[in-house]
């Protein structure tokens, strides 16, 4: 099945169930038939009917759909994207290990690397992801785990997944990729050599800004290893949100197609606008890694960043004039969203950290929704005119 079809038919109805729409299993616990059955249930790995922190039939169904979409053997769903990332990293590293990661990561991931891992005796080396030689060199110097995120927030810089995976294989390290920005429809990291894919399913997979969830996809052996930490860390996805995620996934292919289209059309339009100083989007020929984007992505995603003339105040004024782009964090839902990057991180990063993260005072991030392209462009034009 192609991905569009898999999203609709990839989680077959259980035998004997005539309901077309999937059921929700809210039960926190499951009934054993007898003592022997109870012992069998308790001894299983990745239970689906024992106790919901260990697994649940609604989890199982949505996890199968996501695993198939990424081309992985198995998946786990978690209560958030950070639940997926921290569970995966804590499951795979220990005292004395070294993690190689990027200078640009989602803020929660950056804090896991900078603040938490060192407390457990894990060393972290951060590299500029666009500098493939530096990345490969840092991995060759020794690593247990390599953490990548491509395209990255907020500059849309890319990581060369094939090169990083080859270096990691040679060094005996596992590679974990955050595929949230790209989605499995635009980029399949497992096929490029990545060992584990993580997602904030809060974004495109859920798609409606109405749930918080995460996902982890890998080989069955790795997922079983991560599962044994997941049940201890307890970032358990509620069955109702698991069901809502399943519901959202049905239309993922349609939504991604439109958001890809909107982002590229808006990026091209803004690149020619006199009030705009720069546009960052991997689909633009002007993106310094456009060739890499063409090699490892089949679509360029729905996020772009622009710099406006007029500095911090100009960016703030532009954002406040927008009507169809809602001023809110997050991305990947049906509504287009906008954030003023420097304002978002003012409380967290100092000036030097902002510079390293590529957050200039005039940088604005747009996360395209599924509205009509012409309406979005008209809204951007009227805001820029001001
Ligand atoms: C939002 C996001 C996360 C964190 O996901 P939550 O669901 O908010 O915990 C991680 N990585 C990326 C790239 C994200 O955009």
mmCIF file of N, CA, C and O and ligand atoms in Angstrom, residues 78-85 105-109 149-153 178-182 198-203 211-214 330-331 365, ligand 1:
data_model
loop_
_atom_site.group_PDB
_atom_site.id
_atom_site.type_symbol
_atom_site.label_atom_id
_atom_site.label_comp_id
_atom_site.label_asym_id
_atom_site.label_seq_id
_atom_site.Cartn_x
_atom_site.Cartn_y
_atom_site.Cartn_z
ATOM 1 N N UNK A 78 3.510 7.771 22.967
ATOM 2 C CA UNK A 78 3.776 8.351 24.290
ATOM 3 C C UNK A 78 2.885 9.576 24.500
ATOM 4 O O UNK A 78 2.208 10.032 23.565
ATOM 5 N N UNK A 79 2.938 10.120 25.704
ATOM 6 C CA UNK A 79 2.047 11.216 26.081
ATOM 7 C C UNK A 79 2.404 12.545 25.430
ATOM 8 O O UNK A 79 1.604 13.476 25.447
ATOM 9 N N UNK A 80 3.624 12.664 24.876
ATOM 10 C CA UNK A 80 4.048 13.902 24.212
ATOM 11 C C UNK A 80 5.278 13.597 23.372
ATOM 12 O O UNK A 80 5.885 12.516 23.511
ATOM 13 N N UNK A 81 5.660 14.556 22.548
ATOM 14 C CA UNK A 81 6.904 14.412 21.794
ATOM 15 C C UNK A 81 8.099 14.351 22.736
ATOM 16 O O UNK A 81 9.013 13.542 22.550
ATOM 17 N N UNK A 82 8.100 15.197 23.773
ATOM 18 C CA UNK A 82 9.201 15.153 24.740
ATOM 19 C C UNK A 82 9.213 13.818 25.471
ATOM 20 O O UNK A 82 10.280 13.305 25.819
ATOM 21 N N UNK A 83 8.042 13.234 25.709
ATOM 22 C CA UNK A 83 7.980 11.894 26.306
ATOM 23 C C UNK A 83 8.682 10.878 25.412
ATOM 24 O O UNK A 83 9.425 10.013 25.884
ATOM 25 N N UNK A 84 8.487 11.002 24.100
ATOM 26 C CA UNK A 84 9.124 10.079 23.151
ATOM 27 C C UNK A 84 10.637 10.293 23.135
ATOM 28 O O UNK A 84 11.424 9.329 23.151
ATOM 29 N N UNK A 85 11.062 11.557 23.109
ATOM 30 C CA UNK A 85 12.496 11.860 22.986
ATOM 31 C C UNK A 85 13.244 11.496 24.265
ATOM 32 O O UNK A 85 14.273 10.803 24.230
ATOM 33 N N UNK A 105 18.239 22.412 18.214
ATOM 34 C CA UNK A 105 17.266 21.363 18.505
ATOM 35 C C UNK A 105 16.010 22.018 19.054
ATOM 36 O O UNK A 105 16.054 23.169 19.523
ATOM 37 N N UNK A 106 14.918 21.275 19.031
ATOM 38 C CA UNK A 106 13.716 21.706 19.746
ATOM 39 C C UNK A 106 14.126 22.046 21.189
ATOM 40 O O UNK A 106 14.974 21.365 21.770
ATOM 41 N N UNK A 107 13.532 23.112 21.753
ATOM 42 C CA UNK A 107 13.990 23.622 23.052
ATOM 43 C C UNK A 107 14.003 22.545 24.148
ATOM 44 O O UNK A 107 14.948 22.463 24.942
ATOM 45 N N UNK A 108 12.986 21.716 24.203
ATOM 46 C CA UNK A 108 12.944 20.674 25.240
ATOM 47 C C UNK A 108 14.090 19.686 25.067
ATOM 48 O O UNK A 108 14.707 19.243 26.049
ATOM 49 N N UNK A 109 14.397 19.335 23.822
ATOM 50 C CA UNK A 109 15.507 18.424 23.537
ATOM 51 C C UNK A 109 16.829 19.080 23.932
ATOM 52 O O UNK A 109 17.700 18.438 24.522
ATOM 53 N N UNK A 149 17.923 16.240 14.068
ATOM 54 C CA UNK A 149 16.596 16.830 13.851
ATOM 55 C C UNK A 149 16.720 17.594 12.542
ATOM 56 O O UNK A 149 17.519 18.524 12.444
ATOM 57 N N UNK A 150 15.956 17.195 11.512
ATOM 58 C CA UNK A 150 16.106 17.815 10.194
ATOM 59 C C UNK A 150 14.792 17.783 9.431
ATOM 60 O O UNK A 150 14.181 16.724 9.357
ATOM 61 N N UNK A 151 14.309 18.923 8.901
ATOM 62 C CA UNK A 151 14.847 20.276 9.094
ATOM 63 C C UNK A 151 14.726 20.690 10.555
ATOM 64 O O UNK A 151 13.840 20.222 11.259
ATOM 65 N N UNK A 152 15.623 21.610 10.975
ATOM 66 C CA UNK A 152 15.644 22.013 12.383
ATOM 67 C C UNK A 152 14.987 23.368 12.574
ATOM 68 O O UNK A 152 14.863 24.174 11.664
ATOM 69 N N UNK A 153 14.618 23.591 13.795
ATOM 70 C CA UNK A 153 13.933 24.769 14.263
ATOM 71 C C UNK A 153 14.961 25.828 14.685
ATOM 72 O O UNK A 153 15.881 25.466 15.413
ATOM 73 N N UNK A 178 14.609 13.085 14.998
ATOM 74 C CA UNK A 178 13.315 13.737 15.223
ATOM 75 C C UNK A 178 12.772 14.125 13.851
ATOM 76 O O UNK A 178 13.309 15.017 13.194
ATOM 77 N N UNK A 179 11.715 13.440 13.427
ATOM 78 C CA UNK A 179 11.166 13.637 12.074
ATOM 79 C C UNK A 179 9.888 14.470 12.086
ATOM 80 O O UNK A 179 9.089 14.422 11.152
ATOM 81 N N UNK A 180 9.694 15.238 13.171
ATOM 82 C CA UNK A 180 8.455 15.996 13.340
ATOM 83 C C UNK A 180 8.220 17.002 12.213
ATOM 84 O O UNK A 180 7.124 17.061 11.645
ATOM 85 N N UNK A 181 9.242 17.804 11.885
ATOM 86 C CA UNK A 181 9.060 18.868 10.892
ATOM 87 C C UNK A 181 8.776 18.289 9.510
ATOM 88 O O UNK A 181 7.973 18.832 8.767
ATOM 89 N N UNK A 182 9.453 17.219 9.158
ATOM 90 C CA UNK A 182 9.323 16.684 7.793
ATOM 91 C C UNK A 182 8.043 15.872 7.619
ATOM 92 O O UNK A 182 7.403 15.958 6.571
ATOM 93 N N UNK A 198 11.735 9.561 16.100
ATOM 94 C CA UNK A 198 10.813 10.064 17.124
ATOM 95 C C UNK A 198 9.977 11.201 16.524
ATOM 96 O O UNK A 198 10.423 11.880 15.589
ATOM 97 N N UNK A 199 8.777 11.357 17.069
ATOM 98 C CA UNK A 199 7.861 12.395 16.596
ATOM 99 C C UNK A 199 7.197 13.109 17.749
ATOM 100 O O UNK A 199 6.840 12.470 18.744
ATOM 101 N N UNK A 200 6.965 14.407 17.568
ATOM 102 C CA UNK A 200 5.919 15.063 18.326
ATOM 103 C C UNK A 200 4.657 14.870 17.487
ATOM 104 O O UNK A 200 4.459 15.561 16.484
ATOM 105 N N UNK A 201 3.816 13.916 17.888
ATOM 106 C CA UNK A 201 2.568 13.662 17.159
ATOM 107 C C UNK A 201 1.540 14.750 17.431
ATOM 108 O O UNK A 201 0.473 14.785 16.810
ATOM 109 N N UNK A 202 1.886 15.645 18.352
ATOM 110 C CA UNK A 202 1.086 16.846 18.626
ATOM 111 C C UNK A 202 0.974 17.701 17.361
ATOM 112 O O UNK A 202 0.024 18.466 17.213
ATOM 113 N N UNK A 203 1.954 17.576 16.471
ATOM 114 C CA UNK A 203 2.066 18.446 15.309
ATOM 115 C C UNK A 203 1.310 17.833 14.112
ATOM 116 O O UNK A 203 0.112 17.728 14.174
ATOM 117 N N UNK A 211 -4.522 17.738 20.539
ATOM 118 C CA UNK A 211 -4.027 16.646 21.366
ATOM 119 C C UNK A 211 -2.522 16.791 21.546
ATOM 120 O O UNK A 211 -1.860 17.473 20.767
ATOM 121 N N UNK A 212 -1.991 16.149 22.589
ATOM 122 C CA UNK A 212 -0.549 16.097 22.836
ATOM 123 C C UNK A 212 -0.143 14.631 22.822
ATOM 124 O O UNK A 212 -0.743 13.819 23.547
ATOM 125 N N UNK A 213 0.830 14.287 21.965
ATOM 126 C CA UNK A 213 1.244 12.880 21.865
ATOM 127 C C UNK A 213 2.626 12.799 21.235
ATOM 128 O O UNK A 213 3.105 13.763 20.618
ATOM 129 N N UNK A 214 3.260 11.641 21.395
ATOM 130 C CA UNK A 214 4.547 11.385 20.764
ATOM 131 C C UNK A 214 4.583 9.980 20.203
ATOM 132 O O UNK A 214 3.701 9.160 20.511
ATOM 133 N N UNK A 330 3.683 26.135 18.264
ATOM 134 C CA UNK A 330 3.297 24.858 17.652
ATOM 135 C C UNK A 330 3.198 24.991 16.136
ATOM 136 O O UNK A 330 3.467 26.071 15.561
ATOM 137 N N UNK A 331 2.874 23.888 15.495
ATOM 138 C CA UNK A 331 2.855 23.792 14.036
ATOM 139 C C UNK A 331 2.166 22.476 13.680
ATOM 140 O O UNK A 331 1.919 21.643 14.551
ATOM 141 N N UNK A 365 8.770 32.838 12.252
ATOM 142 C CA UNK A 365 8.507 31.490 11.741
ATOM 143 C C UNK A 365 7.033 31.350 11.357
ATOM 144 O O UNK A 365 6.150 31.689 12.143
HETATM 145 C C1 LIG B 1 6.929 20.195 19.416
HETATM 146 C C2 LIG B 1 8.189 19.484 19.156
HETATM 147 C C3 LIG B 1 8.727 18.575 20.076
HETATM 148 C C4 LIG B 1 8.096 18.339 21.432
HETATM 149 O O1 LIG B 1 6.834 17.755 21.295
HETATM 150 P P1 LIG B 1 5.668 17.873 22.424
HETATM 151 O O2 LIG B 1 4.575 17.046 21.837
HETATM 152 O O3 LIG B 1 5.342 19.317 22.563
HETATM 153 O O4 LIG B 1 6.246 17.295 23.679
HETATM 154 C C5 LIG B 1 9.883 17.909 19.744
HETATM 155 N N1 LIG B 1 10.503 18.122 18.567
HETATM 156 C C6 LIG B 1 10.031 18.990 17.648
HETATM 157 C C7 LIG B 1 10.767 19.175 16.369
HETATM 158 C C8 LIG B 1 8.859 19.696 17.913
HETATM 159 O O5 LIG B 1 8.397 20.565 17.003
#
